[in-house]
Short mmCIF file of C-alpha atoms in Angstrom, two decimals:
data_model
loop_
_atom_site.label_atom_id
_atom_site.label_comp_id
_atom_site.label_asym_id
_atom_site.label_seq_id
_atom_site.Cartn_x
_atom_site.Cartn_y
_atom_site.Cartn_z
CA THR A 262 -54.80 -8.43 124.39
CA ASN A 263 -55.13 -6.79 121.05
CA LYS A 264 -56.67 -3.16 121.36
CA MET A 265 -55.51 -2.67 117.27
CA GLU A 266 -57.65 -0.71 115.39
CA GLY A 267 -57.62 -1.57 111.48
CA GLY A 268 -57.66 -5.02 111.95
CA MET A 269 -54.34 -6.21 112.14
CA ILE A 270 -52.74 -9.29 113.67
CA HIS A 271 -49.91 -8.94 115.95
CA PRO A 272 -47.66 -11.46 116.47
CA TYR A 273 -46.35 -11.61 120.02
CA HIS A 274 -42.57 -12.83 120.75
CA MET A 275 -41.39 -12.74 123.38
CA HIS A 276 -37.53 -13.42 124.63
CA GLY A 277 -35.61 -15.92 126.99
CA VAL A 278 -38.18 -18.17 127.72
CA GLN A 279 -41.08 -19.98 125.67
CA PHE A 280 -45.11 -20.05 126.75
CA GLU A 281 -47.82 -22.71 126.22
CA VAL A 282 -50.91 -20.71 124.88
CA VAL A 283 -53.95 -21.42 127.46
CA SER A 284 -57.21 -19.59 126.25
CA ARG A 285 -58.06 -17.74 122.97
CA ASN A 286 -61.49 -15.18 124.96
CA GLY A 287 -61.16 -17.96 127.13
CA HIS A 288 -61.69 -20.42 124.35
CA GLU A 289 -59.62 -23.56 123.73
CA PRO A 290 -56.21 -22.71 121.49
CA TYR A 291 -55.64 -23.47 118.35
CA PRO A 292 -54.87 -27.42 117.14
CA ASN A 293 -51.05 -25.86 116.18
CA GLU A 294 -50.63 -23.85 119.69
CA HIS A 295 -50.09 -26.91 121.95
CA GLY A 296 -46.78 -27.12 122.96
CA LEU A 297 -44.45 -24.54 124.63
CA LYS A 298 -43.89 -21.15 122.09
CA ASP A 299 -41.58 -18.08 122.00
CA THR A 300 -44.01 -16.43 119.50
CA ILE A 301 -47.97 -16.41 118.34
CA GLY A 302 -49.84 -14.18 116.85
CA VAL A 303 -53.10 -12.15 118.53
CA ASN A 304 -56.74 -11.58 116.20
CA PRO A 305 -57.97 -8.10 116.65
CA GLY A 306 -59.41 -7.60 119.38
CA GLU A 307 -58.36 -10.92 121.11
CA THR A 308 -56.61 -11.98 124.55
CA VAL A 309 -54.92 -14.81 124.62
CA ARG A 310 -53.94 -16.12 127.88
CA LEU A 311 -50.18 -18.24 128.00
CA LYS A 312 -48.86 -19.74 131.13
CA VAL A 313 -44.36 -18.99 131.60
CA ARG A 314 -42.47 -20.87 133.51
CA PHE A 315 -39.35 -18.56 134.33
CA GLU A 316 -36.47 -21.00 134.96
CA LYS A 317 -33.70 -17.71 135.89
CA ALA A 318 -34.43 -14.76 138.06
CA GLY A 319 -33.78 -11.34 135.81
CA VAL A 320 -35.27 -8.99 133.08
CA PHE A 321 -37.72 -10.71 129.95
CA MET A 322 -38.89 -8.47 126.88
CA TYR A 323 -41.81 -9.74 124.96
CA HIS A 324 -42.91 -7.01 121.72
CA CYS A 325 -44.97 -6.80 118.74
CA HIS A 326 -42.27 -9.06 116.20
CA ILE A 327 -43.24 -6.33 112.98
CA ILE A 328 -40.53 -4.35 113.38
CA GLU A 329 -41.92 -0.87 112.76
CA HIS A 330 -43.92 -1.93 115.35
CA GLU A 331 -41.66 -2.41 117.37
CA ASP A 332 -38.52 0.07 117.61
CA GLY A 333 -41.95 2.80 118.11
CA GLY A 334 -41.98 1.00 121.11
CA MET A 335 -44.97 -2.02 121.14
CA MET A 336 -43.16 -3.31 123.79
CA ALA A 337 -41.91 -3.95 127.67
CA GLN A 338 -40.40 -6.16 130.07
CA ILE A 339 -41.13 -8.54 132.94
CA GLU A 340 -39.43 -9.02 135.35
CA ALA A 341 -39.27 -11.95 137.91
CA TYR A 342 -36.81 -12.99 140.72
CA ASP A 343 -37.18 -15.21 143.15
CA PRO A 344 -39.04 -13.81 146.63
CA ASP A 345 -36.89 -15.06 149.17
CA HIS A 346 -34.04 -13.01 147.87
CA PRO A 347 -35.88 -10.04 145.24
CA LYS A 348 -32.81 -8.10 142.81
CA THR A 349 -34.25 -4.09 141.82
CA TYR A 350 -33.37 -3.33 138.51
CA HIS A 351 -33.45 0.64 136.83
CA LEU A 352 -35.94 -0.13 133.75
CA MET A 353 -36.97 2.67 130.71
CA ASP A 354 -40.44 3.71 130.44
CA MET A 355 -40.71 5.06 126.60
CA ASP A 356 -40.22 8.76 127.82
CA THR A 357 -37.23 8.40 129.64
CA LEU A 358 -35.39 6.34 126.67
CA THR A 359 -37.33 8.63 124.19
CA LYS A 360 -35.84 11.79 125.99
CA ALA A 361 -32.34 9.50 127.03
CA PHE A 362 -32.03 8.71 122.32
CA ALA A 363 -32.70 12.39 122.19
CA LYS A 364 -29.48 13.49 123.80
CA GLU A 365 -27.45 11.16 122.53
CA ARG A 366 -28.83 13.20 119.26
CA GLY A 367 -28.14 16.42 120.14
CA VAL A 368 -32.41 17.07 119.20
CA LYS A 369 -35.09 18.04 121.45
CA PRO A 370 -37.67 15.01 122.48
CA GLU A 371 -39.79 15.43 120.44
CA ASP A 372 -38.10 16.51 117.25
CA LEU A 373 -36.66 13.09 117.29
CA HIS A 374 -37.39 10.76 114.81
CA LEU A 375 -37.89 7.13 115.33
CA SER A 376 -37.92 4.26 113.03
CA GLY A 377 -41.67 3.29 112.37
CA MET A 378 -43.37 5.96 114.27
CA GLU A 379 -45.35 6.95 111.02
CA SER A 380 -46.95 4.15 111.54
CA TYR A 381 -48.36 5.50 114.20
CA GLU A 382 -49.45 8.58 112.63
CA LYS A 383 -51.08 7.38 109.68
CA MET A 384 -53.38 5.72 112.04
CA GLY A 385 -54.18 8.72 114.23
CA MET A 386 -51.52 6.33 116.53
CA LYS A 387 -49.82 7.77 119.95
CA MET A 388 -46.95 5.56 121.46
#
């Protein structure tokens, strides 16, 4: 779901798999969206439902394909696993990642500057 105010389209991209667009706001996908995809545009206020088939276990990243949004943390991960052979992955949330970058750079987390964060500040948003 694209909840961002301001009328911005977000190009949603998923790594390592392809997906089918099932619906947009409960309606049929656009004619050019039939077949497998790895990136689609998500319009403001729109909910897009996808069908993803994971053929291998692992961690798969998805994110907005606008570099400032990606750099600002508009991304997440999905863990796909075989229920008969579960495996635990240690994934980082944005807070943990920010602290790790700050430590690496020798600064306080609140003083850390990540490329693209100005976009959020200009829009009055917090990641």
